[in-house]
Coordinates of C-alpha atoms in Angstrom, one line a residue:
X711 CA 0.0 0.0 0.0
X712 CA 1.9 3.0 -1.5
X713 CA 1.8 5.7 0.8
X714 CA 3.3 9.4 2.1
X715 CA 2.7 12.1 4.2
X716 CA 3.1 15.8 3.0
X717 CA 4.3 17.8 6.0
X718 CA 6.3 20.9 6.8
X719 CA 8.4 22.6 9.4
X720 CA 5.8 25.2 10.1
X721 CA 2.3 26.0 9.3
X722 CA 1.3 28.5 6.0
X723 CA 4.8 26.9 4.4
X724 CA 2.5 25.9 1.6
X725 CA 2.0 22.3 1.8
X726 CA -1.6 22.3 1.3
X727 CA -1.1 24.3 -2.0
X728 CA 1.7 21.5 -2.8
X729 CA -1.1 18.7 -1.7
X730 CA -3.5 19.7 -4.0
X731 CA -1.0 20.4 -7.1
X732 CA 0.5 16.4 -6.5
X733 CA -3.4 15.3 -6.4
X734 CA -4.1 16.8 -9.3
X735 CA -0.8 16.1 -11.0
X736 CA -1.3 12.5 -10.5
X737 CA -4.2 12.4 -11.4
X738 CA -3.9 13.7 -14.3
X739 CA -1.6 11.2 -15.7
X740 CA -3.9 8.4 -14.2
X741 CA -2.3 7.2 -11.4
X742 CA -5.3 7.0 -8.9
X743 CA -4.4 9.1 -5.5
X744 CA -6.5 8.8 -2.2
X745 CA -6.1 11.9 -0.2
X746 CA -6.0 12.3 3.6
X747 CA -6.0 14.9 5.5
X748 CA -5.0 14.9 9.9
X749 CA -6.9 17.1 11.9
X750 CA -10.1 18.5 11.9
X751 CA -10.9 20.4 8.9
X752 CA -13.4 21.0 6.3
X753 CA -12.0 23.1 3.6
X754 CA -8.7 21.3 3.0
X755 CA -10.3 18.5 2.5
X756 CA -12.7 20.0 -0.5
X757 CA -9.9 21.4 -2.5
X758 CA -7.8 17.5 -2.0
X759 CA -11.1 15.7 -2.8
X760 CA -11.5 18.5 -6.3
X761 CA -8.4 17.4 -7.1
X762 CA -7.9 13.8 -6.5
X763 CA -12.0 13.0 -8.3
X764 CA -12.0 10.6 -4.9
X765 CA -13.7 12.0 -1.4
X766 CA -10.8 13.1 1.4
X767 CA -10.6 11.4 4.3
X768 CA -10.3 12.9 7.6
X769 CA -7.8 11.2 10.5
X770 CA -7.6 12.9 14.1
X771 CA -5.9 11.5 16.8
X772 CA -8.1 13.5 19.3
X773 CA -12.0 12.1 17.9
X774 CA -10.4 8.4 16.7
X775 CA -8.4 5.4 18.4
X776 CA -5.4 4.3 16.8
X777 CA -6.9 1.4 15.1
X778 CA -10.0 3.0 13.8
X779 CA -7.4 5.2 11.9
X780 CA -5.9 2.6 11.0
X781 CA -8.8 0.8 9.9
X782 CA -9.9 3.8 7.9
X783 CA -6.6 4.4 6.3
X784 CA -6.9 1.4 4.6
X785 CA -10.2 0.7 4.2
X786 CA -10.4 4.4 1.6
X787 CA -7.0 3.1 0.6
X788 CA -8.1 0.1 -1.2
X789 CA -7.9 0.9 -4.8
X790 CA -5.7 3.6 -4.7
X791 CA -2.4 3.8 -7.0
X792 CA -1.2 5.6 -3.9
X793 CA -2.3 7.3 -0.4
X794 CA -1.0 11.2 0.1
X795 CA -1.7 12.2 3.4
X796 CA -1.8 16.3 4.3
X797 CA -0.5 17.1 7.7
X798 CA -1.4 20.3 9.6
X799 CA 0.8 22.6 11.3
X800 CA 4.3 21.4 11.5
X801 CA 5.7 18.1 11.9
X802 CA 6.5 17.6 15.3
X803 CA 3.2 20.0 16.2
X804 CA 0.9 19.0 18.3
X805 CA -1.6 19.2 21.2
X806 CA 0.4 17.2 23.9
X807 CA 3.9 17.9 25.2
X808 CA 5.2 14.1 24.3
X809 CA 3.6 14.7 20.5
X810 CA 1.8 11.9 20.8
X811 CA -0.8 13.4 18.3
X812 CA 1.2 15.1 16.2
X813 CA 1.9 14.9 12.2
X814 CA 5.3 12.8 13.4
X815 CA 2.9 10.5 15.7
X816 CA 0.5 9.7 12.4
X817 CA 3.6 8.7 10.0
X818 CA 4.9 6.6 12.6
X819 CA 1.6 5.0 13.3
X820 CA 0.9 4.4 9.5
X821 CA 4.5 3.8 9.0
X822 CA 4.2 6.5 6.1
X823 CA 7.6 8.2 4.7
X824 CA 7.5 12.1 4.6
X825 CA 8.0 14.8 2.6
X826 CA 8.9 18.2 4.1
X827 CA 7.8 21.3 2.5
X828 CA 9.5 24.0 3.1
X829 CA 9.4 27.7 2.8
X830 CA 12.5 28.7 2.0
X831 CA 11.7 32.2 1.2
X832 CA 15.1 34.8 1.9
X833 CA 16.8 30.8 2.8
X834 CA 20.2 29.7 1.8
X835 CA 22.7 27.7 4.0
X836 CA 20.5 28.2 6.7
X837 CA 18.2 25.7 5.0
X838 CA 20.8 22.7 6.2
X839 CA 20.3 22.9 10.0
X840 CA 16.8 23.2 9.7
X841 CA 16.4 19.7 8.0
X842 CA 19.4 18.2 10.3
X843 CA 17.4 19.3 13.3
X844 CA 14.1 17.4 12.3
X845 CA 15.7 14.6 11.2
X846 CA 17.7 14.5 14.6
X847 CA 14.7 15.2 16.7
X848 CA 12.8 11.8 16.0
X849 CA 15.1 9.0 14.4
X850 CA 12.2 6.7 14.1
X851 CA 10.8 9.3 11.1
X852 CA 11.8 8.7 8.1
X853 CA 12.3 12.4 6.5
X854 CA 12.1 10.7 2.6
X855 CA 12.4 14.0 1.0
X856 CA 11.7 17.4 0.7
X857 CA 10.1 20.2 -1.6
X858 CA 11.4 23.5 -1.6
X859 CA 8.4 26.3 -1.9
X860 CA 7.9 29.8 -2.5
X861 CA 11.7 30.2 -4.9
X862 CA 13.1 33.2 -5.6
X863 CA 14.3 31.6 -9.2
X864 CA 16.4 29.6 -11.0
X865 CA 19.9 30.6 -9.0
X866 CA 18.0 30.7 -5.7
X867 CA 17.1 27.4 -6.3
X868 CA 20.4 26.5 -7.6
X869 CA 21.7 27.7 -4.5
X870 CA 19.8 25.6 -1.7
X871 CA 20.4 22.3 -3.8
X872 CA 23.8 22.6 -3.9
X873 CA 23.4 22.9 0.3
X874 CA 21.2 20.6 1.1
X875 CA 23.4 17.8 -1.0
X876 CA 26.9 18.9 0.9
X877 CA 25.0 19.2 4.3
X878 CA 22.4 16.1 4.2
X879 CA 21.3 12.6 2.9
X880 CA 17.7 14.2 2.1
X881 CA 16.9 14.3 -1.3
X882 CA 15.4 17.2 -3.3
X883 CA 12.3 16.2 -4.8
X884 CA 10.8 19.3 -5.9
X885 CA 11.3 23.3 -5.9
X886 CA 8.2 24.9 -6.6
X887 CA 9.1 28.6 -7.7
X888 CA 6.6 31.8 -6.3
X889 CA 3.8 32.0 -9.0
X890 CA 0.5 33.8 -8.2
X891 CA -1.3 31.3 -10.0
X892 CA -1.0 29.1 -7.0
X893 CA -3.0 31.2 -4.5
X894 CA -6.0 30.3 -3.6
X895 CA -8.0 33.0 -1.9
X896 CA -7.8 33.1 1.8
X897 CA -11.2 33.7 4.2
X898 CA -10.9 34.1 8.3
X899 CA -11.5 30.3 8.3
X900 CA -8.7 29.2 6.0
X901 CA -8.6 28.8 2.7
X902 CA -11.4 29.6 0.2
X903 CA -14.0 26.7 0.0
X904 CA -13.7 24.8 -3.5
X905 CA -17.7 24.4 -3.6
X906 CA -18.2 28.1 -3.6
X907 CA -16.2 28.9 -6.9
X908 CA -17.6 27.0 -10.4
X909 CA -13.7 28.2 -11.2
X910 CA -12.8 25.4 -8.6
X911 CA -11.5 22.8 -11.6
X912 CA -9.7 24.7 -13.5
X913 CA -7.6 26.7 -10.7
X914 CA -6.7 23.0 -9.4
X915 CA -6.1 22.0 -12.8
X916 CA -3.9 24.8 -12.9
X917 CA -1.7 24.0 -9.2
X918 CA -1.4 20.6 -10.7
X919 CA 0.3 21.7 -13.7
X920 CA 2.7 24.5 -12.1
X921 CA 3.5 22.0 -8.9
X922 CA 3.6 18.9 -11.6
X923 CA 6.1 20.5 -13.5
X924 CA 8.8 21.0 -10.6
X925 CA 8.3 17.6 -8.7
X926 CA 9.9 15.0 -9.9
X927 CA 6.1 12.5 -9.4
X928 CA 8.0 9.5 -10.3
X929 CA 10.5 10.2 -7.3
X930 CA 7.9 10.5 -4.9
X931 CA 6.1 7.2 -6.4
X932 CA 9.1 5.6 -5.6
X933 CA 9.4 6.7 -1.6
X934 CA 5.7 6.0 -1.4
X935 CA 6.1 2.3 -2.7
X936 CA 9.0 1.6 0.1
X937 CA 6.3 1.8 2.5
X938 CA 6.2 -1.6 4.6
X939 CA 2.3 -3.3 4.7
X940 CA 0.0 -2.3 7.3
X941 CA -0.9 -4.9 9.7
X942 CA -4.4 -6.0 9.3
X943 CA -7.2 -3.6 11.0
X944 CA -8.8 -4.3 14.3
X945 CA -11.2 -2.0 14.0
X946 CA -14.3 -2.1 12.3
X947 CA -15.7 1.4 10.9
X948 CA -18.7 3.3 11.7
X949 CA -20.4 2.4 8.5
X950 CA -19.5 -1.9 9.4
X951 CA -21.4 -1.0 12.2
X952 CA -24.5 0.1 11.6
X953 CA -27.7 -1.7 11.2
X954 CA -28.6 -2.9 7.4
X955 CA -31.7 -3.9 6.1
X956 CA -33.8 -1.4 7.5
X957 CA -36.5 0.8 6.3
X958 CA -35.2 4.0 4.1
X959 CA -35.3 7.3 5.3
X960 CA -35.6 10.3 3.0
X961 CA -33.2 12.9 5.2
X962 CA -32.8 16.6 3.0
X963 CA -29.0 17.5 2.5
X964 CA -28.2 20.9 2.1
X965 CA -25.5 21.3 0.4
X966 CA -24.8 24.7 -1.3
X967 CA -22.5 27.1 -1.5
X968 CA -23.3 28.2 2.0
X969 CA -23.4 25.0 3.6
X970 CA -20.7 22.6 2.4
X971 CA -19.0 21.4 5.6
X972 CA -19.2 17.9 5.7
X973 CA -17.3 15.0 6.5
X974 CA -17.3 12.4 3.9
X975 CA -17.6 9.3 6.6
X976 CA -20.2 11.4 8.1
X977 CA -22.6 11.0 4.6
X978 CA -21.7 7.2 4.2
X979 CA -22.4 6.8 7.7
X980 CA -25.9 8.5 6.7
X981 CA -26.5 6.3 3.9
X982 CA -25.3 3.5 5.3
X983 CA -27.7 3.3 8.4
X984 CA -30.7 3.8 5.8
X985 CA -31.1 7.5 4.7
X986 CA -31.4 8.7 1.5
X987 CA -29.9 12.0 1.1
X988 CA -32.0 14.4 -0.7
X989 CA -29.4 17.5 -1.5
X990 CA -31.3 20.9 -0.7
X991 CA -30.0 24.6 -1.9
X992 CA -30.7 26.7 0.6
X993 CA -30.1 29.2 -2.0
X994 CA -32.9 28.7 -4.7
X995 CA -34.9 26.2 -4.1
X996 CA -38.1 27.1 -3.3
X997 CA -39.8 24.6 -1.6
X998 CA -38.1 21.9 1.1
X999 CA -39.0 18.4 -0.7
X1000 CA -40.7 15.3 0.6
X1001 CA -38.6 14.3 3.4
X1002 CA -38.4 12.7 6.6
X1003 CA -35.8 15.1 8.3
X1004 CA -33.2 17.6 7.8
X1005 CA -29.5 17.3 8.1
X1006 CA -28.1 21.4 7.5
X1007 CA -24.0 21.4 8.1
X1008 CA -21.7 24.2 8.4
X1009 CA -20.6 27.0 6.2
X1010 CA -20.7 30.4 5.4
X1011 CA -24.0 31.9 6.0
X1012 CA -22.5 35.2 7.0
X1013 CA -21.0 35.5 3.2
X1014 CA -24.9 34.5 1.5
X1015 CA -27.3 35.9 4.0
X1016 CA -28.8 38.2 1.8
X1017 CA -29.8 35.2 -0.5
X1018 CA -30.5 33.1 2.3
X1019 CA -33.3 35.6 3.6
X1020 CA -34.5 36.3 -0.2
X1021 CA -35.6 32.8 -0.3
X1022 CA -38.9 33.3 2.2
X1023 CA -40.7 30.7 0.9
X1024 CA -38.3 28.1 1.8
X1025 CA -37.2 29.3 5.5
X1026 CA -41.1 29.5 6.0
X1027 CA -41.2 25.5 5.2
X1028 CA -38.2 24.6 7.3
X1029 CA -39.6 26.7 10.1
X1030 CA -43.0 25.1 10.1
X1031 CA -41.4 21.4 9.2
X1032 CA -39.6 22.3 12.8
X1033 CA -42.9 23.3 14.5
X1034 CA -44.9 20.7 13.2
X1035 CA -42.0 17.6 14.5
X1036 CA -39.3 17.3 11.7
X1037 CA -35.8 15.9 12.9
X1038 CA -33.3 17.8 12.3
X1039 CA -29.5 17.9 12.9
X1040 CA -28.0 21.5 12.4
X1041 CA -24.2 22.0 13.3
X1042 CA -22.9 25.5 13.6
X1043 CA -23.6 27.4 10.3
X1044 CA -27.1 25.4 10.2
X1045 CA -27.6 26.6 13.9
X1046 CA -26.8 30.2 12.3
X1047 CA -29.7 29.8 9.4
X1048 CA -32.2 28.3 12.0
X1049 CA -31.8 31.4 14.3
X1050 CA -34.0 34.8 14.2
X1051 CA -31.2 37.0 13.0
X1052 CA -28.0 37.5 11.3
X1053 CA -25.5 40.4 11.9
X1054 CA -22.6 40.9 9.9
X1055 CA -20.6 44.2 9.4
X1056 CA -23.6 45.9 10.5
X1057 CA -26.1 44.5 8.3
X1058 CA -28.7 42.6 9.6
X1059 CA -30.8 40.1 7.8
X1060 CA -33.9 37.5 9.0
X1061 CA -33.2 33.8 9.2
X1062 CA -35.9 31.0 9.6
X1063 CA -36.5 32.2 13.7
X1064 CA -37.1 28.4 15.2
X1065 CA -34.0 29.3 17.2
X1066 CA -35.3 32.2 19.8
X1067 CA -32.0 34.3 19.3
X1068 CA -29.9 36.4 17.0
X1069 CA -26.4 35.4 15.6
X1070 CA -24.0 38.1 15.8
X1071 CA -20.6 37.6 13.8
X1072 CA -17.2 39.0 15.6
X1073 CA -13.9 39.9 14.6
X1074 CA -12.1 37.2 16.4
X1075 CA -13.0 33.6 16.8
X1076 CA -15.6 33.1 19.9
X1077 CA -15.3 29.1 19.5
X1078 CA -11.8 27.6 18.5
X1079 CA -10.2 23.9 19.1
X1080 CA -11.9 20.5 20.3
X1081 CA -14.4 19.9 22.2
X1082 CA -15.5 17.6 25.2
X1083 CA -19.3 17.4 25.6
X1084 CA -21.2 15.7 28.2
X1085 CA -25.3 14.8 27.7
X1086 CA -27.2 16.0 29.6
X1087 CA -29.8 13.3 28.9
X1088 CA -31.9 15.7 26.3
X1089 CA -30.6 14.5 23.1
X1090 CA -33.9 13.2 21.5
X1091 CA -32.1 10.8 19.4
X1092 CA -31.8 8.9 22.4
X1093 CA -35.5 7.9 22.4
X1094 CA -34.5 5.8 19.6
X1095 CA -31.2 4.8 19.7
X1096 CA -31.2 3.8 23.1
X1097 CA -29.1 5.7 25.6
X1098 CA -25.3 5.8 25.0
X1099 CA -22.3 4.1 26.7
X1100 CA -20.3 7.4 25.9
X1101 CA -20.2 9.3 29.2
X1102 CA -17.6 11.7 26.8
X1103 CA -18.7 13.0 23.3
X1104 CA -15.3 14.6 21.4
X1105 CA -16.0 17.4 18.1
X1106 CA -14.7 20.4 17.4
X1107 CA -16.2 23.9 16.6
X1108 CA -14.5 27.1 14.9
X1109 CA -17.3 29.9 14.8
X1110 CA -16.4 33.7 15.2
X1111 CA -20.4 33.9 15.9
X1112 CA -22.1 34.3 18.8
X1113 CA -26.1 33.5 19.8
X1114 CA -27.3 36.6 21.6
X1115 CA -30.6 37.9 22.9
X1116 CA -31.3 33.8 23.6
X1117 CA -34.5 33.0 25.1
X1118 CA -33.9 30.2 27.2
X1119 CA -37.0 29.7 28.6
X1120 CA -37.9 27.8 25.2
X1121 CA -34.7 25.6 25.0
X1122 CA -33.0 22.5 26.0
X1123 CA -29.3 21.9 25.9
X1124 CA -27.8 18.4 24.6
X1125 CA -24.3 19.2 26.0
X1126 CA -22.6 20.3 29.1
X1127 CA -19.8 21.8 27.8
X1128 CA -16.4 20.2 29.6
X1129 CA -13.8 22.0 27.0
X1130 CA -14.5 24.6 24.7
X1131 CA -17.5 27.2 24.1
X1132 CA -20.3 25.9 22.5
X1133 CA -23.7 28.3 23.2
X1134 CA -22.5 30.4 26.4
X1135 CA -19.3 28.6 27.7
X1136 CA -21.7 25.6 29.9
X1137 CA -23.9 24.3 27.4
X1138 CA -24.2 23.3 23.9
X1139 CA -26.4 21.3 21.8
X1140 CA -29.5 23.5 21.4
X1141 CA -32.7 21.2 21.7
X1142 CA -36.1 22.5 20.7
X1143 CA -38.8 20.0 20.1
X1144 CA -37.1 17.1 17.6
X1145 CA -34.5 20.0 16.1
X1146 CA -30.8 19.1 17.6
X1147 CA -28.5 22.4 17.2
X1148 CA -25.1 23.3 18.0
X1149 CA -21.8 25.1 17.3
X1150 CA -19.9 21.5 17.7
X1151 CA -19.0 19.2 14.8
X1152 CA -19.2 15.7 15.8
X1153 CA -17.8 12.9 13.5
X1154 CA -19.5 9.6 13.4
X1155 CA -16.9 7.1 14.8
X1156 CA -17.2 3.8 16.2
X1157 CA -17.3 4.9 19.8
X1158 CA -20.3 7.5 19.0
X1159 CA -22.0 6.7 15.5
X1160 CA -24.4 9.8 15.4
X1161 CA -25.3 9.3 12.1
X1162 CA -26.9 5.4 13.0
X1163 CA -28.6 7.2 16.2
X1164 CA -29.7 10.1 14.1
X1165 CA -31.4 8.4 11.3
X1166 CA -33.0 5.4 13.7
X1167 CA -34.8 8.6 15.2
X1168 CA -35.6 9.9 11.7
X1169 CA -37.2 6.3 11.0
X1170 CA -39.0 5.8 14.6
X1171 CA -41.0 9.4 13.7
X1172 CA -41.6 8.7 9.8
X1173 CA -43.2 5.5 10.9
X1174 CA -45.1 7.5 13.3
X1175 CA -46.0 10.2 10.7
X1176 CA -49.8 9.3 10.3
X1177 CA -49.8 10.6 14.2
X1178 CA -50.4 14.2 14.4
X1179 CA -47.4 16.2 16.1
X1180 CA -48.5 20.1 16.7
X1181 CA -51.1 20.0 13.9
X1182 CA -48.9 18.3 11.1
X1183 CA -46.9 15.3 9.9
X1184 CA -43.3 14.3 10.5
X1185 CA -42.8 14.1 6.6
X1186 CA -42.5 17.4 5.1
X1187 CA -45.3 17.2 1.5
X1188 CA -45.9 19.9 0.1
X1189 CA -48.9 18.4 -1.6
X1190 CA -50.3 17.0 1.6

């Protein structure tokens, strides 16, 4: 199983600009790349999954056991000419002192080869020590390479090659020159989402050729294929888990270009406990379509809200599917939309109002890292999925949004927050008849598969539907 991981000394040194230009470049002279990225992240992932044509896979050390990555790594492996895994941050960067979950910890787990990038912007000899000291730091890593970013030109370039071969063993595999035509636009959450620009193929068609035609591909095929096998997994995944043969569910998607933050094991997970995913645009359509519940992820509302509150017709349905007994799931840009309000820059503009406050967006973040949640026993998944063994949920939230002028009187919480923000700092997990809201992102892993939980609840009230719940059905029909 051919594999690497693309790390770098430091964060913003390029690599994910490098990741997506090797996707792309591979693929497009056929060689089939699977893309991973570590950590918790939404918008890397959309750019690798663009240019690879196969969905990215998310592995964090903080939400997932050793074996379930593992497991995962080679289940979304199978197939694949070769694996290229994104790091975050720096190598050796990490949340614990002993970097037990750090970029380093994941290659040595997966027994992956790396491949430094480097910014060697205003660099010249001083480029030597640097990759001395992180191959000294950790002799169990095995530093395959590196790629020099962000070149001055030819003689810079020139320069740092004829270093690195008197000072090292590490071999160059690439220099990737400055070129604006491998920026992607920046937003206060990272890099520019690939599902909001119809450009999004042809810039990463673009970062494949420039990134293709200074890395020597074959080279890195090479380190990748020196990998040694994986032992077998001993863990299944979520999806292995869940329950087959069951009644569908029709569950609406929305997926748009203000809600497009979704984990791809989180929609098999979906599909494979029974739903059928009915995509939504929050956008344009007009109407919400025949479905048995709603599953709205994150984004950027901020950036669409004037569109968002054009479309009347279809907040009106989504807040009366709500009132009338509709499931739905709504993580952090979905707990934005279901709110009264929406302030940004000083405009303010109406949402669907289910959630008895207004959203406020701030300069800095309010809600930043993982998570550790506790229920609280109001969860009403649980009515169908039985309770859970879990006394500890894990996620992660990043919202520079607040919930203000919040009516509590009309609200339960899911969470008690242990670390992190969530609502107000205590509690997360806004509960208001069968709607489940919050600023955390969960993933649906082996030791909490919300996804299984959420769409047995789905099923339990669509078989109920023919039971009145405030006046109206569980399924949304319009021509009801």
């Amino acid at each position: 199983m051919s594999r690497l991981l693309i790390s770098a000394a430091h964060k913003s040194s390029g690599k994910t600009t490098v990741s997506i230009g090797l996707c792309a470049a591979f693929r497009a002279r056929g060689t089939k790349v699977q893309p991973f990225k570590k950590g918790p992240d939404y918008i890397d992932p959309m750019w690798l999954s663009v240019a690879s044509g196969r969905p990215c896979r998310n592995l964090d050390f903080f939400m997932m056991g050793q074996d379930e990555i593992v497991a995962e790594f080679q289940r979304h492996s199978a197939g694949a000419d070769v694996s290229l895994i994104e790091g975050n941050k720096g190598l050796y960067d990490g949340l614990n002192l002993d970097g037990s979950n750090s970029n380093a910890a994941l290659a040595r787990l997966l027994q992956a080869p790396v491949v430094l990038v480097i910014d060697a912007r205003g660099m010249t000899r001083g480029i030597a020590p640097l990759i001395l000291g992180y191959q000294a730091f950790d002799r169990n890593i095995n530093i395959a390479g590196v790629i020099l970013n962000n070149l001055g030109g030819a003689r810079h370039e020139s320069k740092l090659r004829a270093v690195i071969e008197h000072y090292t063993d590490v071999p160059v595999i690439g220099a990737v020159h400055h070129d604006k035509r491998l920026e992607i636009v920046e937003r206060h959450l990272g890099l520019m989402p690939s599902n909001e620009t119809e450009a999004a193929t042809l810039r990463v068609n673009e970062i494949g050729a420039v990134v293709g035609a200074q890395v020597d591909l074959d080279k890195l095929l090479e380190i990748a294929a020196l990998a040694p096998r994986l032992p077998a997994p001993a863990h299944p995944s979520a999806e292995a888990l869940t329950p087959a043969l069951l009644p569908k569910v029709r569950i609406g998607w929305a997926k748009d270009k203000a809600f497009g933050f979704y984990y791809a094991d989180d929609i098999d997970a979906l599909r494979a406990a029974g739903a059928e995913l009915v995509p939504l645009d929050t956008l344009h359509d007009p109407h919400l379509p025949e479905v048995d519940g709603l599953f709205i992820g994150g984004g950027f509302p901020e950036l669409f809200m004037n569109e968002l509150e054009a479309n009347t017709t279809l907040r009106e349905e989504i807040g009366s599917a709500i009132e009338n007994g509709m499931p739905v799931y709504a993580e952090c840009g979905g707990l934005m939309y279901l709110a009264r309000s929406l302030t940004w820059h000083g405009e303010k503009r109406n949402m669907v109002g289910v959630i008895p406050g207004d959203v406020m967006m701030h300069e800095k973040p309010v809600g930043r890292g993982y998570v550790r949640l506790n229920e609280t026993g109001e969860n009403p998944w649980v009515t169908a999925a039985g309770p859970s063994s879990v006394t500890e949920l894990r996620g992660h939230e990043f919202h520079y949004s607040s919930l203000d002028n919040l009516d509590t009187g009309r609200l339960k919480y899911a969470y008690e927050v242990k670390r992190g923000h969530g609502i107000d700092g205590r509690h997360d997990g806004i509960v208001y008849k069968n709607l489940l809201a919050s600023y955390a992102h969960l993933r649906s892993l082996g030791n909490y598969n919300w996804a299984a939980r959420f769409v047995a609840f789905v099923r339990s009230n669509a078989q109920g539907a023919d039971k009145p719940v405030d006046g109206g059905t569980l399924r949304h029909d319009r021509a009801a």
